[in-house]
Every structure is written in C-alpha cells, then in structure tokens.
PDB file of C-alpha atoms in Angstrom:
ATOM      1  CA  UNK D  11      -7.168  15.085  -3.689  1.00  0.00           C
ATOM      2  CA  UNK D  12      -9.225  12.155  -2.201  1.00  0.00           C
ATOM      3  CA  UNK D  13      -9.330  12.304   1.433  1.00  0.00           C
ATOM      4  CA  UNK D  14      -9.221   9.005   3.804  1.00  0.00           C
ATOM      5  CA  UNK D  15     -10.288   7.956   7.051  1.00  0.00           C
ATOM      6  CA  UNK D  16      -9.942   5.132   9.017  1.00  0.00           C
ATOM      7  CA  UNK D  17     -11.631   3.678  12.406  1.00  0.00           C
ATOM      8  CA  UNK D  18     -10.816   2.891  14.596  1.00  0.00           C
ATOM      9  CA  UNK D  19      -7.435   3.637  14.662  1.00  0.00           C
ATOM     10  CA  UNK D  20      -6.382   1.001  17.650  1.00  0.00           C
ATOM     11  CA  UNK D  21      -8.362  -1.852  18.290  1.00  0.00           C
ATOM     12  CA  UNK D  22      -8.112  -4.450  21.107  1.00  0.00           C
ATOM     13  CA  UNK D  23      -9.836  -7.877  21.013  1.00  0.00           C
ATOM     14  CA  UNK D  24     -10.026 -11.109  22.670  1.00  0.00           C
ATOM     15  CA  UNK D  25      -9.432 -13.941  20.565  1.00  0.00           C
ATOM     16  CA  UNK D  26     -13.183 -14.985  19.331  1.00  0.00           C
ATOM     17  CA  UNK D  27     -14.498 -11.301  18.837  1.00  0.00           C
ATOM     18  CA  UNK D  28     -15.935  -9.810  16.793  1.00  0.00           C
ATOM     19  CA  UNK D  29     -15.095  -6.204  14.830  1.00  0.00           C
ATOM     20  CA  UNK D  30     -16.104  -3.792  12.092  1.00  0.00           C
ATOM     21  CA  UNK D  31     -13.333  -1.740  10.309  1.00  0.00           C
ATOM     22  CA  UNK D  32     -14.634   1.681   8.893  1.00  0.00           C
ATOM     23  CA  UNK D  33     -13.098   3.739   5.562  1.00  0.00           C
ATOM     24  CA  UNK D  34     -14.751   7.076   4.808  1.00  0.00           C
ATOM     25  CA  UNK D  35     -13.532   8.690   1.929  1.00  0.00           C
ATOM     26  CA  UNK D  36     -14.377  11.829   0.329  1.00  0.00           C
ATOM     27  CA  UNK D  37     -15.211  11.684  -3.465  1.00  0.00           C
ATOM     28  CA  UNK D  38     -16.579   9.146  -5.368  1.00  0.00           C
ATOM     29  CA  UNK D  39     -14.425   6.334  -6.175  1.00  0.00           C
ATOM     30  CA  UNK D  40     -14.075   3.772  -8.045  1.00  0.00           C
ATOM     31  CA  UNK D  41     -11.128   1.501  -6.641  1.00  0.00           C
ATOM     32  CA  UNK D  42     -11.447   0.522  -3.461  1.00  0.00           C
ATOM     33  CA  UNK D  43      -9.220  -1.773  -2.039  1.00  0.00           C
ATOM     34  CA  UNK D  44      -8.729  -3.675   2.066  1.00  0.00           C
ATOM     35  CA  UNK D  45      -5.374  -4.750   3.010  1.00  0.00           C
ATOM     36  CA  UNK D  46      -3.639  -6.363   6.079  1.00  0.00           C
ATOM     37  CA  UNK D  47       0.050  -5.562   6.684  1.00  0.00           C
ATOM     38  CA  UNK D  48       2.052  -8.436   9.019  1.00  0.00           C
ATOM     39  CA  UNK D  49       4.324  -7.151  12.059  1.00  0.00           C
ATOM     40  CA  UNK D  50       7.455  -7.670   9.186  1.00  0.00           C
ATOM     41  CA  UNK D  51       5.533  -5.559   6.734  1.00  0.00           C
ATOM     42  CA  UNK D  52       3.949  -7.239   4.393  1.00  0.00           C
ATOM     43  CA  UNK D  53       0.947  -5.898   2.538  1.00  0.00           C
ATOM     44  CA  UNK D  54      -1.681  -8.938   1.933  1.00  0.00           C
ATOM     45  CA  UNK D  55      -4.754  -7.971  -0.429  1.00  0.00           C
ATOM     46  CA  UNK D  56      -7.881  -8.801   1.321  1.00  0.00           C
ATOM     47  CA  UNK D  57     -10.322  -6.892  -0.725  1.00  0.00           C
ATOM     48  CA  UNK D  58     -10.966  -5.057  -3.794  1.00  0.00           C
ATOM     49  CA  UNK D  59     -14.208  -4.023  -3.784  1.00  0.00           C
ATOM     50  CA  UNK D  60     -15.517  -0.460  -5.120  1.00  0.00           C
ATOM     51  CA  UNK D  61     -19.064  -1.303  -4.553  1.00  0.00           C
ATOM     52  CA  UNK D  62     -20.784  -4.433  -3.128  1.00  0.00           C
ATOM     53  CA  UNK D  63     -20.522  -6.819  -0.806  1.00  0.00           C
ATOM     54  CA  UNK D  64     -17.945 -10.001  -0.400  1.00  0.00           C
ATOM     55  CA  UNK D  65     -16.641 -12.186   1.482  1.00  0.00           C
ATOM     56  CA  UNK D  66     -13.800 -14.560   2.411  1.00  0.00           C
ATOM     57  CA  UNK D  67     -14.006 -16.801   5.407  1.00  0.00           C
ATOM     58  CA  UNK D  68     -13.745 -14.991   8.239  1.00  0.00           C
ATOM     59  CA  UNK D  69     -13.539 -11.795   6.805  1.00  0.00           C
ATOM     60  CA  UNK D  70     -16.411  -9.737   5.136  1.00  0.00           C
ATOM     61  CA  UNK D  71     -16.392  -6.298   3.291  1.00  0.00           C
ATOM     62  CA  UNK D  72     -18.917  -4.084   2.174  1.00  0.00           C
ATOM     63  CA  UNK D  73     -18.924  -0.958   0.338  1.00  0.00           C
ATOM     64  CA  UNK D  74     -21.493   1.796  -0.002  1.00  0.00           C
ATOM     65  CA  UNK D  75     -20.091   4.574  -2.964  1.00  0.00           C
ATOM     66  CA  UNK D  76     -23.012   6.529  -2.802  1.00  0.00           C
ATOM     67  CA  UNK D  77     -22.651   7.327   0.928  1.00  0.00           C
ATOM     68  CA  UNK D  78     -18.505   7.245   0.310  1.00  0.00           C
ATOM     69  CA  UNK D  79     -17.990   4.383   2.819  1.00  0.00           C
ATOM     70  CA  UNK D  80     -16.981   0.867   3.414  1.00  0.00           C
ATOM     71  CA  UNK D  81     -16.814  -1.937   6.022  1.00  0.00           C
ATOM     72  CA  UNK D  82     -14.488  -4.634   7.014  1.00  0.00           C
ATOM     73  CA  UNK D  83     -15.542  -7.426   9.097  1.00  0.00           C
ATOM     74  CA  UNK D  84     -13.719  -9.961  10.963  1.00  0.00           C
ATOM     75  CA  UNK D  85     -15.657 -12.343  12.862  1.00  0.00           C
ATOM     76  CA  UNK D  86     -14.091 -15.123  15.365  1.00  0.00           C
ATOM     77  CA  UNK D  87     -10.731 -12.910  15.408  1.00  0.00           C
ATOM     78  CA  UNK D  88      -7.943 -14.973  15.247  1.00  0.00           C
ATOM     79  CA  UNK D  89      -4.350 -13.739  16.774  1.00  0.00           C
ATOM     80  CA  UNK D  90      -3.072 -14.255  13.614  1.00  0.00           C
ATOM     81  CA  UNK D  91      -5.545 -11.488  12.423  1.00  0.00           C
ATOM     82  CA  UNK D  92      -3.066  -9.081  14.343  1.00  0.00           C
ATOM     83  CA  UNK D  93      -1.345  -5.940  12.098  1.00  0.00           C
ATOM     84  CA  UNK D  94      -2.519  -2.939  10.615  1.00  0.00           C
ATOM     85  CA  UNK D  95      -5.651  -2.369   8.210  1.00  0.00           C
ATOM     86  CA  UNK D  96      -5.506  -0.520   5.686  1.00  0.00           C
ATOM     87  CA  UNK D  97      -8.310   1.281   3.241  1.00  0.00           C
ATOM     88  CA  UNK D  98      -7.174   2.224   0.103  1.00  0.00           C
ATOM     89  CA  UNK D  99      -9.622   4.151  -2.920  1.00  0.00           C
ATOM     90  CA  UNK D 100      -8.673   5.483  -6.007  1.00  0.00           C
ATOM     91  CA  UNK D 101     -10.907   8.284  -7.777  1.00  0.00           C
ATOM     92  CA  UNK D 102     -12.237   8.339 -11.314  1.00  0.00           C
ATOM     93  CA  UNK D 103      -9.976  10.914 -12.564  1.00  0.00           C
ATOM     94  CA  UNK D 104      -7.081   9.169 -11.726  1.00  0.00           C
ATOM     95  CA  UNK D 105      -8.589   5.965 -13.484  1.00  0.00           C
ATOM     96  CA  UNK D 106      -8.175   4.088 -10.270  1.00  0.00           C
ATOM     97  CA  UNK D 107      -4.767   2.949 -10.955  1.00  0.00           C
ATOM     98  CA  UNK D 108      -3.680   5.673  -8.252  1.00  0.00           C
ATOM     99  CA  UNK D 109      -4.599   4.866  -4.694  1.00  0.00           C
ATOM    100  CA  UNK D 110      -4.851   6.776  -1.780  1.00  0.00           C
ATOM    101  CA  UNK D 111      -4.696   5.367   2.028  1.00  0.00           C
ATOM    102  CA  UNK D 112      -5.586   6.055   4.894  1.00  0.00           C
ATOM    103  CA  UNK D 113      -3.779   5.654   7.976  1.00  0.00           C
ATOM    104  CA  UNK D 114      -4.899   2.302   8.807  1.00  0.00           C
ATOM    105  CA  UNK D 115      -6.713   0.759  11.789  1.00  0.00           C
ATOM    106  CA  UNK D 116      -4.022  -1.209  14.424  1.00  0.00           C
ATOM    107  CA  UNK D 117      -5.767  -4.562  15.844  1.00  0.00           C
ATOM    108  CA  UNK D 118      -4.051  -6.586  18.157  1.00  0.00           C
ATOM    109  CA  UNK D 119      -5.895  -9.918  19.109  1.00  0.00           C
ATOM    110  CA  UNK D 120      -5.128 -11.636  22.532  1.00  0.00           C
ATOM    111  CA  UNK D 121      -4.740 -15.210  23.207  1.00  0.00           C
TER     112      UNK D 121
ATOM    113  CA  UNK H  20       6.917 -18.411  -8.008  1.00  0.00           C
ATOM    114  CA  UNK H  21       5.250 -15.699  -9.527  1.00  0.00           C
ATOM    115  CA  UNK H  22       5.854 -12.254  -7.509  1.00  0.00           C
ATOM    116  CA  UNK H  23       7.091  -8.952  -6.597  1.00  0.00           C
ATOM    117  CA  UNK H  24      10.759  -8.938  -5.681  1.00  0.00           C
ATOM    118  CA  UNK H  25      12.495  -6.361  -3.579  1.00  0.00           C
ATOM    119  CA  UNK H  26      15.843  -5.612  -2.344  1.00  0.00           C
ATOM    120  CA  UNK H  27      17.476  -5.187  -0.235  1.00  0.00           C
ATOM    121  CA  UNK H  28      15.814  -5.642   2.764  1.00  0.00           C
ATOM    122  CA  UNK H  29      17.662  -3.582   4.537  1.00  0.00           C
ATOM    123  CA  UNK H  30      19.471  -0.359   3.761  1.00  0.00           C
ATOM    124  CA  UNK H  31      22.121   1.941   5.002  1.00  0.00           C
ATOM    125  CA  UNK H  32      22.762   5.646   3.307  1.00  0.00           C
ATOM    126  CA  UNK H  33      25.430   8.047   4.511  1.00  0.00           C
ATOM    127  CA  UNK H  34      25.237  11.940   4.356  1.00  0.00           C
ATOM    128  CA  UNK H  35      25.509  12.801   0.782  1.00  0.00           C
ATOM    129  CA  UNK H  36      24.911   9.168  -0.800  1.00  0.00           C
ATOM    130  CA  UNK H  37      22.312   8.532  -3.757  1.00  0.00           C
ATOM    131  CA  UNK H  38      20.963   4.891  -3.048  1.00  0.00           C
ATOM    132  CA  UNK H  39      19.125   2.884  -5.209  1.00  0.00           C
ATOM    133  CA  UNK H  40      15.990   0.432  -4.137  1.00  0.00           C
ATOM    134  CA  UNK H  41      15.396  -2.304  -7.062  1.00  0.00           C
ATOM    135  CA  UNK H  42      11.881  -4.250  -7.402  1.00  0.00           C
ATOM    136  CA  UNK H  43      11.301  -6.514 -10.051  1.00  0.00           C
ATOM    137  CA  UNK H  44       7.961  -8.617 -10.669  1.00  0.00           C
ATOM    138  CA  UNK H  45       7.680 -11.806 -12.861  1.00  0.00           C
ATOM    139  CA  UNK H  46       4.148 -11.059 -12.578  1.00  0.00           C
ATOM    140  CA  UNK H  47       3.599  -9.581 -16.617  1.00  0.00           C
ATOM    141  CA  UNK H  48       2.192  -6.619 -14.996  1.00  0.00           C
ATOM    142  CA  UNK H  49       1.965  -3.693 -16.431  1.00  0.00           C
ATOM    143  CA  UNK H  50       2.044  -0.833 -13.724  1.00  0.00           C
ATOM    144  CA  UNK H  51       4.080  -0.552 -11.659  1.00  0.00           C
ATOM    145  CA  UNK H  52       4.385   1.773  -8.032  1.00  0.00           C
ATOM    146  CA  UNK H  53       6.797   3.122  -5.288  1.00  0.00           C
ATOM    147  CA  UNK H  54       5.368   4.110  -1.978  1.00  0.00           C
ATOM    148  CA  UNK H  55       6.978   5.209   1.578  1.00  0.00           C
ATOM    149  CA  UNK H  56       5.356   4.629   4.400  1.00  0.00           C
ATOM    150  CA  UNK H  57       6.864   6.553   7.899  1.00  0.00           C
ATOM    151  CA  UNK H  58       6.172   4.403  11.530  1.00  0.00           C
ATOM    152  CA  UNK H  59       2.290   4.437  12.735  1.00  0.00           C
ATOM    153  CA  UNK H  60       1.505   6.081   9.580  1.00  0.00           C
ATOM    154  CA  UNK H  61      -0.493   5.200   5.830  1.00  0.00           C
ATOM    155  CA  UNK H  62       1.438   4.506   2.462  1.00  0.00           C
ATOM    156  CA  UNK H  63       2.425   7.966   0.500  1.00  0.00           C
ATOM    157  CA  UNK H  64       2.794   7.322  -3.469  1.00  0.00           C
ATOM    158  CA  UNK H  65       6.456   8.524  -4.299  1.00  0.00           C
ATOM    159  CA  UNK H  66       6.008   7.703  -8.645  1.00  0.00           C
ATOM    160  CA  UNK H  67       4.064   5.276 -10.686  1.00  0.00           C
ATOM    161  CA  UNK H  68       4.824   3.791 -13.939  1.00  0.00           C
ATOM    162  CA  UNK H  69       1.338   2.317 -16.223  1.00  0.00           C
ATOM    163  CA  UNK H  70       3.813   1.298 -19.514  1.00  0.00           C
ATOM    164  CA  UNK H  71       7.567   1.622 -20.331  1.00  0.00           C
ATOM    165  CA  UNK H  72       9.814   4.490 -20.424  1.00  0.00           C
ATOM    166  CA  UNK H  73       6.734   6.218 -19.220  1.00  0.00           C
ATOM    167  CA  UNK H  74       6.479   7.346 -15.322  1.00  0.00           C
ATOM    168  CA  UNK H  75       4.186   9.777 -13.663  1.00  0.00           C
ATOM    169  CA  UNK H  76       5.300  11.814 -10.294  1.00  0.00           C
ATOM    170  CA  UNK H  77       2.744  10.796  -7.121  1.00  0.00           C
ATOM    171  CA  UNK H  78       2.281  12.898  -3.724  1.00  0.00           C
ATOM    172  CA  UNK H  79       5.870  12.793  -1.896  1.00  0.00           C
ATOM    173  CA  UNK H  80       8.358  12.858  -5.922  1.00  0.00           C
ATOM    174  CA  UNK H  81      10.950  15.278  -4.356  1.00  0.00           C
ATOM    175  CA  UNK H  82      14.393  13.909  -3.165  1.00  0.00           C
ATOM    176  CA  UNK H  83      13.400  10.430  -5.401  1.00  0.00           C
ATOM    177  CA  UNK H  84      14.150   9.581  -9.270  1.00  0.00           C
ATOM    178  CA  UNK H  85      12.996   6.469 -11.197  1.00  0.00           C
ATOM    179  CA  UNK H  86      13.348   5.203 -14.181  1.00  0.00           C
ATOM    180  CA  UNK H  87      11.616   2.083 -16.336  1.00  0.00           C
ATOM    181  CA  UNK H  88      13.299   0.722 -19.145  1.00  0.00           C
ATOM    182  CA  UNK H  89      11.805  -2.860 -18.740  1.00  0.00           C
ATOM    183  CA  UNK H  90       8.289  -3.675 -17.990  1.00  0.00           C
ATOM    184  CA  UNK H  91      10.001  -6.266 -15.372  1.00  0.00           C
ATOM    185  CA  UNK H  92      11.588  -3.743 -13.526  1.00  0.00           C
ATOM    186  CA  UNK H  93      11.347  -0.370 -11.543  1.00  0.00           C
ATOM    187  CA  UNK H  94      14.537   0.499  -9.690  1.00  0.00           C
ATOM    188  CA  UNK H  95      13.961   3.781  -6.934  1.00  0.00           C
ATOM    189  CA  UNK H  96      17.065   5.997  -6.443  1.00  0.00           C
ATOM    190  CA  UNK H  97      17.072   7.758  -3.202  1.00  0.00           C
ATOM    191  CA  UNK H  98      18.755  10.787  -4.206  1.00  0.00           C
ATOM    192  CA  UNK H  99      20.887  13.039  -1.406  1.00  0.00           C
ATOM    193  CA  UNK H 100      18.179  15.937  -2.179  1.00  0.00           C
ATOM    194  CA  UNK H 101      15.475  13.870   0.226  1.00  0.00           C
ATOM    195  CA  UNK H 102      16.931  15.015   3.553  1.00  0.00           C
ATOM    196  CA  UNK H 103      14.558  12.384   6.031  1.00  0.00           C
ATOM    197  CA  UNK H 104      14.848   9.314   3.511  1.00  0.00           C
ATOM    198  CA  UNK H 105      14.517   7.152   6.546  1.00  0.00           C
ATOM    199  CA  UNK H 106      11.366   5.058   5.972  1.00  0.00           C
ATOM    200  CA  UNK H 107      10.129   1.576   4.936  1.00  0.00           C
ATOM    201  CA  UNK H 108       9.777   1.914   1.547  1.00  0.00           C
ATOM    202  CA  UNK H 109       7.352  -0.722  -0.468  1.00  0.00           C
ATOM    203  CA  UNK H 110       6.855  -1.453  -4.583  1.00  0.00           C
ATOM    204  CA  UNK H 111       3.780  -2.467  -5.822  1.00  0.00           C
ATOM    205  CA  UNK H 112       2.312  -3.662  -9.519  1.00  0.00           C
ATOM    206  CA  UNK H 113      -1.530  -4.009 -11.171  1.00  0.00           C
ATOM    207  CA  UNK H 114      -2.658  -4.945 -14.534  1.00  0.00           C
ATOM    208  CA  UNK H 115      -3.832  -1.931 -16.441  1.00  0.00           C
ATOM    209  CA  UNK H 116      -7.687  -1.767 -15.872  1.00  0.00           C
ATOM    210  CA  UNK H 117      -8.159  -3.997 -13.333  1.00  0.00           C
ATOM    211  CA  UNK H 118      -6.417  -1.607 -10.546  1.00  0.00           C
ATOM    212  CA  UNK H 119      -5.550  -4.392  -7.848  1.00  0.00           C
ATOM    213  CA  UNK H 120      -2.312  -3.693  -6.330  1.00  0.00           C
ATOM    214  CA  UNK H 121       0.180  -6.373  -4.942  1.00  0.00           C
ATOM    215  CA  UNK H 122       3.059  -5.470  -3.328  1.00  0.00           C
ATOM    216  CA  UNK H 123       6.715  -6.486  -2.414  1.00  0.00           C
ATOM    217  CA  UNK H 124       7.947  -7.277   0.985  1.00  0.00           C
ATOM    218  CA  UNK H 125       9.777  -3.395   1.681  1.00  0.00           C
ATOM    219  CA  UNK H 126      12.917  -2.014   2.148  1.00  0.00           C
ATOM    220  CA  UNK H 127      13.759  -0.518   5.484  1.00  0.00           C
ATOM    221  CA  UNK H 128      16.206   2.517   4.718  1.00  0.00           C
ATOM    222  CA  UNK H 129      18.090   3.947   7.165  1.00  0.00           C
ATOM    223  CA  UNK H 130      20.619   7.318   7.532  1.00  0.00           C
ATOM    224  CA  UNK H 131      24.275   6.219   9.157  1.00  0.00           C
TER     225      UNK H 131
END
C-alpha cells in the first residue's frame, strides 16, 4: 500500500515562528488531506488538497503530486497551534475514500 | 448541531468481554470509518462503510466486527479475539466523491 512520511516528527517553537510541515508519500494520489489533533484528541480538518496551493489565515498548504509531496505552513505560531499534524493521502485505486496517515509531526509552541 | 457523535468517551473491557463503540452522524453522509490510533503513533483504518449494509475490512479488521444497518449509524464491537484493544479509537464520515473526512471526538478503551 501507500507509504507515508512525516517531518519533522517533534517540533519546538517560540510563539511568533515560523514552520514548514513535510508529507512524502509514495504513489500517486489523489486525496490528500492536513489535520490538527488537540491535546483531548480531536481531529480538526485543516486541508484537503491533492494538488495546489491554499490557504487559511495563518496556515498555508501546498501540494506537489508529481514529485509525491506536500507542505504545511504555519506562520506567526500561535500556542494554540500546539498538537499533532497529521498527513493523510488516499490513492487512486482505492478511489480516495481510503486514507492512509502518517505518523504525524508533534509541535509544541511556547509562550 | 450538525456532527459526528461518539460514545462513550471512556471505556472499560474485562478479560473475555465483547464491547461495543457507537458513532452516529446527523451529517447525511454517506461513508462512514473506524480507525485506532495507539500513543505517539498515526491513525490505522480498522473497517469502512461507503453505503448501507455494505462494509469493507481496512488494515488492522482482526479482533473488530461492524455492522451498518442505518446510514446514521456505525456501531464498532470490540470483540475478545483483539488481545491489545487498548487504544483511542476515533469514527469518521465523507460524502461519496468528495473524500473529506470529519471525525468524532474518540473513545479511549481500556483493559481492567
């Protein structure tokens, strides 16, 4: 199956950074979604984007399928911005409705 | 409120016990997904559902059953087969063809 990776895996900022949050995957794709989970769990869509570029206030995402990568970018980090990324793709022979993750990039923002 | 409703929050199984994980969305979606995700680790997809009385087995099936027999809902029955069922365990549903995934809040199951 598809194959994931995320990186960083830990990431330490001072409130006011800057970051970029890599996915490689491994096949071409053609769901590709970012997500934040909370400290209680909570999975919060950021992002779907299988190709492109967009963006959402702080946050930015861009995807490149033909070199089987994407980008997350937080600017003016926020400690609220604190949890877990995750990158999650789904191939075409799965129609995209299955995704697969990877194991997430931990941020932790300081005051 | 529109959403993805799980429960409990919190779970307890003893040696032996099947336990059963419910998730209901008001959402009219019509996909819906069970994942388990261990500490410090990605989401693992357990079974998946795209219509009624139709379900497909993901990555980690063993140990689990499902069943859907409304498009509202998507119960997951820990059976006593999965032998480390200890895990946070979180539901998700998409609209068919449009492949974004929104998810539940979890249920944390532990072994007494």
């Amino acid at each position: 199956g598809i194959q994931v990776e995320q990186s960083p895996p830990d990431l330490i900022l001072q409130e006011g950074a800057n970051s970029t949050l890599r996915c490689n995957f491994s096949d071409s794709v053609n769901n590709l979604q970012w997500f934040h989970q909370n400290p209680w769990g909570q999975l919060i869509n950021l992002f779907y984007i299988p190709s492109g570029t967009k963006q959402n206030g702080r946050l930015s995402a861009t995807t490149v399928a033909t070199e089987r990568y994407s980008l997350l970018y937080i600017s003016s980090s926020q400690t609220t911005d604190s949890g877990v990324y995750f990158c999650a793709v789904g191939g075409a022979e799965t129609s995209g409705s299955r995704l697969t993750f990877g194991e997430g990039t931990q941020l932790t923002v300081n005051p | 409120d529109g959403g993805i409703t799980q429960s409990p929050k919190y779970l307890f199984r003893k040696e032996g016990q099947n336990v059963t994980l419910s998730c209901e969305q008001n959402l009219n979606h019509d996909a819906m997904y069970w994942y388990r995700q261990d500490p410090g680790q990605g989401l693992r997809l357990i079974y998946y559902s795209q219509i009624v009385n139709d379900f497909q087995k993901g990555d980690i099936a063993e140990g689990y059953s499902v069943s859907r027999e409304k498009k509202e809902s998507f119960p997951l029955t820990v059976t006593s087969a999965q032998k480390n069922p200890t895990a946070f365990y979180l539901c998700a549903s998409s609209i068919t063809g449009q492949n974004i995934q929104y998810f539940g809040a979890g249920t944390r199951l532990s072994v007494l």
